[in-house]
Short mmCIF file of C-alpha atoms and ligand atoms in Angstrom, two decimals:
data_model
loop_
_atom_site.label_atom_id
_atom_site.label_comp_id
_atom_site.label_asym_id
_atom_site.label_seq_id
_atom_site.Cartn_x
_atom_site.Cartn_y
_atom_site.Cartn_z
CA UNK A 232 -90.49 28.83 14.35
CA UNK A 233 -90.40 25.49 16.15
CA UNK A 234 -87.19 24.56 15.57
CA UNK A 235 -86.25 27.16 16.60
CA UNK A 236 -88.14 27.45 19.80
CA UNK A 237 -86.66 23.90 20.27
CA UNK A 238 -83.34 24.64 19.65
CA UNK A 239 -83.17 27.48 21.82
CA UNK A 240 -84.32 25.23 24.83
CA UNK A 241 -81.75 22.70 23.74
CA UNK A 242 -78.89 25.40 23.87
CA UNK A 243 -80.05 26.96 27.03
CA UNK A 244 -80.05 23.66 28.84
CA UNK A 245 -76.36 23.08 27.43
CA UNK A 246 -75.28 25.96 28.73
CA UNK A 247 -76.26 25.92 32.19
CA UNK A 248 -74.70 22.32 32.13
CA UNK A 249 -71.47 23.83 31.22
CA UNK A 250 -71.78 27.07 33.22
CA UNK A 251 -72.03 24.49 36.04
CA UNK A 252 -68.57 23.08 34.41
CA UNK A 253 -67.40 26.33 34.14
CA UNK A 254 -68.41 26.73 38.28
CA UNK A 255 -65.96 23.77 39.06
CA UNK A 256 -63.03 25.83 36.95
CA UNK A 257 -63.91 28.59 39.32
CA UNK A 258 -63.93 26.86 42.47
CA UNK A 259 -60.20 24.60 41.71
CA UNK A 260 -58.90 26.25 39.34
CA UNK A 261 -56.92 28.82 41.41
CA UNK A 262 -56.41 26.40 44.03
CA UNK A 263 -54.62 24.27 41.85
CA UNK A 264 -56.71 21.06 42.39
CA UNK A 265 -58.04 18.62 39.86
CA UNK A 266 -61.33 19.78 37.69
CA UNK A 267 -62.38 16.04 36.67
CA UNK A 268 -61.31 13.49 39.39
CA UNK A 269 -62.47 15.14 42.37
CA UNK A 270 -66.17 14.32 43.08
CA UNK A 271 -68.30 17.34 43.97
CA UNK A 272 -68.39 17.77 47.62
CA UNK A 273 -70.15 20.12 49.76
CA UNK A 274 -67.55 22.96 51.42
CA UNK A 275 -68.82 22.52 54.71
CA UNK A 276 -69.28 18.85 55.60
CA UNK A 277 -67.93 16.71 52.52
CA UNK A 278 -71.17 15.14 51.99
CA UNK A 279 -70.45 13.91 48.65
CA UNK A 280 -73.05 15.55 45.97
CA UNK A 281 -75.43 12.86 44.37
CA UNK A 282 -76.61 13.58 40.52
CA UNK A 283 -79.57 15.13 41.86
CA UNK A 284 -78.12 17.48 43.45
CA UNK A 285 -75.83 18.41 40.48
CA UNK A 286 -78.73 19.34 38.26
CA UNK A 287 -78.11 23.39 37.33
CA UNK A 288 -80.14 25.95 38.32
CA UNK A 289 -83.10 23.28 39.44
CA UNK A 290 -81.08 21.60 42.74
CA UNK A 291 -79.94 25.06 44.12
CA UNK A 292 -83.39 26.65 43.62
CA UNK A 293 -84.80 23.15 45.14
CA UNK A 294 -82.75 22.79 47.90
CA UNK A 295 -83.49 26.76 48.67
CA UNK A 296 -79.49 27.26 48.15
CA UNK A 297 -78.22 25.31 51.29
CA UNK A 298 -76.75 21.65 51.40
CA UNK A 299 -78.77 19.17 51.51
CA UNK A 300 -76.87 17.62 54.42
CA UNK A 301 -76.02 20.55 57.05
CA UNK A 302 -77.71 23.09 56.03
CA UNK A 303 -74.95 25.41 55.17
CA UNK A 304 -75.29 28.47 52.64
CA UNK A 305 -74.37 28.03 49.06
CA UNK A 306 -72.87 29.98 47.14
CA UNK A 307 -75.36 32.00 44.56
CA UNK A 308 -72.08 31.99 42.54
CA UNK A 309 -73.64 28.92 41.15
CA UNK A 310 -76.63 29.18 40.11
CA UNK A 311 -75.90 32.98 38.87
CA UNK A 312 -73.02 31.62 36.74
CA UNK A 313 -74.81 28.45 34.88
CA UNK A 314 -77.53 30.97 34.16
CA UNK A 315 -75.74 33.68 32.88
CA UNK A 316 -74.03 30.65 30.87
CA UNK A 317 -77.01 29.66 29.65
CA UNK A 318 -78.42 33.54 28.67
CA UNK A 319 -74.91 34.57 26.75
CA UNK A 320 -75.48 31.26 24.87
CA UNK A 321 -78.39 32.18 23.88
CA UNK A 322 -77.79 35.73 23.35
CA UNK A 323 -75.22 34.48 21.11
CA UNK A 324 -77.74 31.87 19.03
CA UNK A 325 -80.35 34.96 18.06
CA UNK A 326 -77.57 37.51 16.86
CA UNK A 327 -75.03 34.80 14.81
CA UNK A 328 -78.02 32.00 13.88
CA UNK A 329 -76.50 28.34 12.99
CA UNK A 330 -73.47 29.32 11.94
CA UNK A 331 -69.61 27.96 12.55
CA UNK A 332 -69.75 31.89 14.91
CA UNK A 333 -72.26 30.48 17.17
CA UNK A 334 -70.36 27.60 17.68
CA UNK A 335 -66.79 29.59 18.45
CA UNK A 336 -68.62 32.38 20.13
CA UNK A 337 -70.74 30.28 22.81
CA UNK A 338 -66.82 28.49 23.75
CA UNK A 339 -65.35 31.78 23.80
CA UNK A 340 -68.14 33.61 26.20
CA UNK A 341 -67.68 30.41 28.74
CA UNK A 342 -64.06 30.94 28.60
CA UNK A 343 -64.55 34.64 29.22
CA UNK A 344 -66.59 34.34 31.51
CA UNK A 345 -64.44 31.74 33.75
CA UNK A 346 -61.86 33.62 33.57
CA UNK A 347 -63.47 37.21 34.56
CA UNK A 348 -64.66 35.66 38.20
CA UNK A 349 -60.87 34.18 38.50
CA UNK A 350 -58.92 37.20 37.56
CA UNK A 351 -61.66 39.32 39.63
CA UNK A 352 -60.75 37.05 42.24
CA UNK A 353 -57.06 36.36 42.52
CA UNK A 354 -55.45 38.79 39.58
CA UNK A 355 -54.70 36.01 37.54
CA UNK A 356 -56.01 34.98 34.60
CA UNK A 357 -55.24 31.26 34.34
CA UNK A 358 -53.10 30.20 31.07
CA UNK A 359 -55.79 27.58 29.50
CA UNK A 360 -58.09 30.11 29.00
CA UNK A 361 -56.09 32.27 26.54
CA UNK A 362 -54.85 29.27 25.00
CA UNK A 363 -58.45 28.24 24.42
CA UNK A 364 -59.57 30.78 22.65
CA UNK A 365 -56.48 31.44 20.56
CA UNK A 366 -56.94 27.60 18.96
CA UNK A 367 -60.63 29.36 18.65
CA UNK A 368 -58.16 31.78 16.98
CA UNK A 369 -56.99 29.09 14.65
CA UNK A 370 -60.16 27.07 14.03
CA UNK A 371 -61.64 30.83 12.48
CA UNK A 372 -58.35 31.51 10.76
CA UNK A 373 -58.54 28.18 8.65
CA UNK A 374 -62.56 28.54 8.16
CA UNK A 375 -62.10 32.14 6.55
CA UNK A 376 -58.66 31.81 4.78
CA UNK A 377 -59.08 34.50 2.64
CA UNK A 378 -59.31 36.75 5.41
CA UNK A 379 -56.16 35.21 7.15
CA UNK A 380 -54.23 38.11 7.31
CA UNK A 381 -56.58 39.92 9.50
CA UNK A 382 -56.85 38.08 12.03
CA UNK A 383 -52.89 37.63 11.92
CA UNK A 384 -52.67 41.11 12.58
CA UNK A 385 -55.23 40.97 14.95
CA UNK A 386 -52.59 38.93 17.27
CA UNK A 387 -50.44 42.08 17.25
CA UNK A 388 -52.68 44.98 17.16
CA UNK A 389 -53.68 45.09 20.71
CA UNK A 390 -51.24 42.74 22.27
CA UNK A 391 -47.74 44.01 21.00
CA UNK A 392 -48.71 48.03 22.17
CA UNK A 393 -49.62 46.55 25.51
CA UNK A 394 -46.62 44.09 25.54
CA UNK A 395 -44.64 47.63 25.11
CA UNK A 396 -46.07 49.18 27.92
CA UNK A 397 -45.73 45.78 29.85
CA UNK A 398 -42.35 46.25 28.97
CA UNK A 399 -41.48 50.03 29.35
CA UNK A 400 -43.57 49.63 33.29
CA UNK A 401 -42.21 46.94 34.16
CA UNK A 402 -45.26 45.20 34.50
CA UNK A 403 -47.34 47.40 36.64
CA UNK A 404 -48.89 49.30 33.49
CA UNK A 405 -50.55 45.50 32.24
CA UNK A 406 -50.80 42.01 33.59
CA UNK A 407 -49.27 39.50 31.31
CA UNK A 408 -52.86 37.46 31.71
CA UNK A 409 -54.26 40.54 29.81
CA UNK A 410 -51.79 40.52 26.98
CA UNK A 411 -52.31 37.48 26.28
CA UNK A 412 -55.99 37.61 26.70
CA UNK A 413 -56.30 40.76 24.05
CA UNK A 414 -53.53 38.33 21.38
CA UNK A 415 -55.67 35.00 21.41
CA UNK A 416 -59.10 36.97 21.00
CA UNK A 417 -57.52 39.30 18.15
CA UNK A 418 -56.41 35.97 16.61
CA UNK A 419 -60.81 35.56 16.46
CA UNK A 420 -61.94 38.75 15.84
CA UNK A 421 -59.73 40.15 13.24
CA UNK A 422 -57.61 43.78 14.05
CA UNK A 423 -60.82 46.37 13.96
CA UNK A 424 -63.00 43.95 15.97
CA UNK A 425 -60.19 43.53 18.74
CA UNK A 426 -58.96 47.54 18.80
CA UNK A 427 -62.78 47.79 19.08
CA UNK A 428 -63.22 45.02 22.09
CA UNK A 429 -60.08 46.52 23.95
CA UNK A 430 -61.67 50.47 23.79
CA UNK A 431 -65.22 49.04 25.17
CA UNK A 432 -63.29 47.23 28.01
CA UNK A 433 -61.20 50.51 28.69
CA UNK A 434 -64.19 52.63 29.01
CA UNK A 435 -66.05 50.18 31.10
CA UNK A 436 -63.08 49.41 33.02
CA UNK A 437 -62.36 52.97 34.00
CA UNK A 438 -66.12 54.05 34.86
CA UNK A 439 -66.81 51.17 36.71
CA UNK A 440 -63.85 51.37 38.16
CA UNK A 441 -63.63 55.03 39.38
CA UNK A 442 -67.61 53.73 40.49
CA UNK A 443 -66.14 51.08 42.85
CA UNK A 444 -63.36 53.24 44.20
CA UNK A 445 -65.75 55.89 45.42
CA UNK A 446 -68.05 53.04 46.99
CA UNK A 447 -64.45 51.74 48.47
CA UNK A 448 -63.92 55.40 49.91
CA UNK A 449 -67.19 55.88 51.53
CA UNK A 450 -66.73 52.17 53.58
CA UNK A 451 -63.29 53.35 53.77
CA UNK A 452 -61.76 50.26 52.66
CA UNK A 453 -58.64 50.59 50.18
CA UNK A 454 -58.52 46.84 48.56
CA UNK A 455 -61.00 48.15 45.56
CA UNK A 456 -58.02 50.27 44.79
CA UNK A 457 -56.41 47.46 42.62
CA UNK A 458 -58.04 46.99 39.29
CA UNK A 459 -58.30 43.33 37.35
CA UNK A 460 -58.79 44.55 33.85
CA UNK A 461 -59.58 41.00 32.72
CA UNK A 462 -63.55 41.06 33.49
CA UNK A 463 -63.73 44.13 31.25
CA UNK A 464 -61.69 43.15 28.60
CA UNK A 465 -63.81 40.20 28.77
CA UNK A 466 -66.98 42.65 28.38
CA UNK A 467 -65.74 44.56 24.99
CA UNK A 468 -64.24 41.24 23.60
CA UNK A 469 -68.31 39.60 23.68
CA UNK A 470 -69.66 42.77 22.65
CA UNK A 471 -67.46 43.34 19.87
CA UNK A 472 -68.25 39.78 18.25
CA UNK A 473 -71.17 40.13 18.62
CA UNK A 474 -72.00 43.40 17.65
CA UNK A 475 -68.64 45.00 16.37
CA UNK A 476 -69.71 45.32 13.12
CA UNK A 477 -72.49 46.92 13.18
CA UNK A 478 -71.21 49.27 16.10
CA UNK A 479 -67.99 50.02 13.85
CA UNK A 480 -70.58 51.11 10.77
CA UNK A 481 -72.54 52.91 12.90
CA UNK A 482 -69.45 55.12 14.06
CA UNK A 483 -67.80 55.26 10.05
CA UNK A 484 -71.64 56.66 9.41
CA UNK A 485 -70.68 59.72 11.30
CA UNK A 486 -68.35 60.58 8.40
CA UNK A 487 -70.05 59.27 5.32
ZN1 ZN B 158 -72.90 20.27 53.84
#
């Protein structure tokens, strides 16, 4: 019990220290400039950000979420993202244990969720990502072998339908982003798992979608019209590795 106790504390305090990582991707990632050279600077007056002011969660709740400097606002971007970091981390340790899953998973969700804030953002869903979690892709592929074949197919079974639609729209069925998005996760899932993730993110994309639009109507502003489907993709791809399986028996029950 310990251990695990221990372990858990470990992982949660890794994953705010890459959710603040993952904050950085957010913040320069879109605007093109460099995620590793440039030191961390405050928005408003450049004071340059000492290590104590870097710590997640702890320096934004500490410095009441304004610079330490002038005083301006921070963004709760921050600390919401290196916690929610942290929680799908750990979310992922107590469903998949220690296990080679835990380790892919807990990559994959930070990818995911870097790239749902961008795409939400600026309708792009930045190339690294995808490729990041299709060598996730590979790494599973060449741990289960025997299985190979489904997650080969898994590349396809989402990916080449959409690319059709892509194709036959002209583009303004599908984003390219989310093709590739839906290929390099099917490459780690396997085919049911990633027909599975793509349904969840269609059903939460269109109810919380048709959700925002109303709220859009009633301020009378028309920019919520245009949907980024990559946050909700993002959605059904996390719960479908993490609980696909058990979701997918659950529906076969129904005609047992
Ligand atoms: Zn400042």
């Amino acid at each position: 019990m310990l251990p695990t106790i221990l372990f858990s504390i470990i992982l949660f305090l890794y994953g705010i220290t890459i959710g603040s990582f993952l904050n950085v991707c957010i913040c320069r990632l879109p605007k093109k400039e460099n995620i590793v050279t440039t030191r961390s600077h405050c928005t408003s007056c450049g004071y340059q950000l000492k290590w104590y002011d870097l710590i997640p969660l702890f320096s934004w709740v500490a410095l009441g979420g304004r610079c330490r400097k002038c005083k301006a606002r921070i963004s709760v971007q921050y600390p919401v993202i290196e916690a929610l970091n942290g929680i799908l981390w750990l979310t992922i340790f107590f469903v998949c244990g220690v296990s080679i899953e835990t380790a892919l998973y807990c990559i994959m969700a930070s990818a995911l969720l870097a790239l749902s804030v961008i795409d939400f953002r600026t309708y792009e869903i930045p190339f690294g990502f995808n490729l990041m979690i299709a060598a996730l892709g590979l790494i599973r592929v060449l741990t289960d072998l025997p299985n190979w074949t489904a997650y080969v197919i898994g590349f396809f079974a989402v990916s080449a339908p959409l690319y059709l639609l892509y194709f036959v729209t002209k583009g303004r069925g599908i984003g390219g982003g989310d093709i590739k998005l839906m290929a390099a996760a099917g490459l780690l899932l396997g085919w049911k798992l990633a027909i599975l993730a793509f349904l969840i993110g269609c059903v939460l994309g269109s109810v919380i979608h048709v959700i925002r639009m109303r709220v859009a109507d009633a301020k009378g502003s028309k920019a919520e019209h245009v949907l980024a489907m990559g946050p909700y993709l993002s959605a059904g791809i996390f719960i479908a590795a993490l609980w696909g399986d058990r979701i997918v028996t659950w529906y076969l029950g129904f005609y047992a």
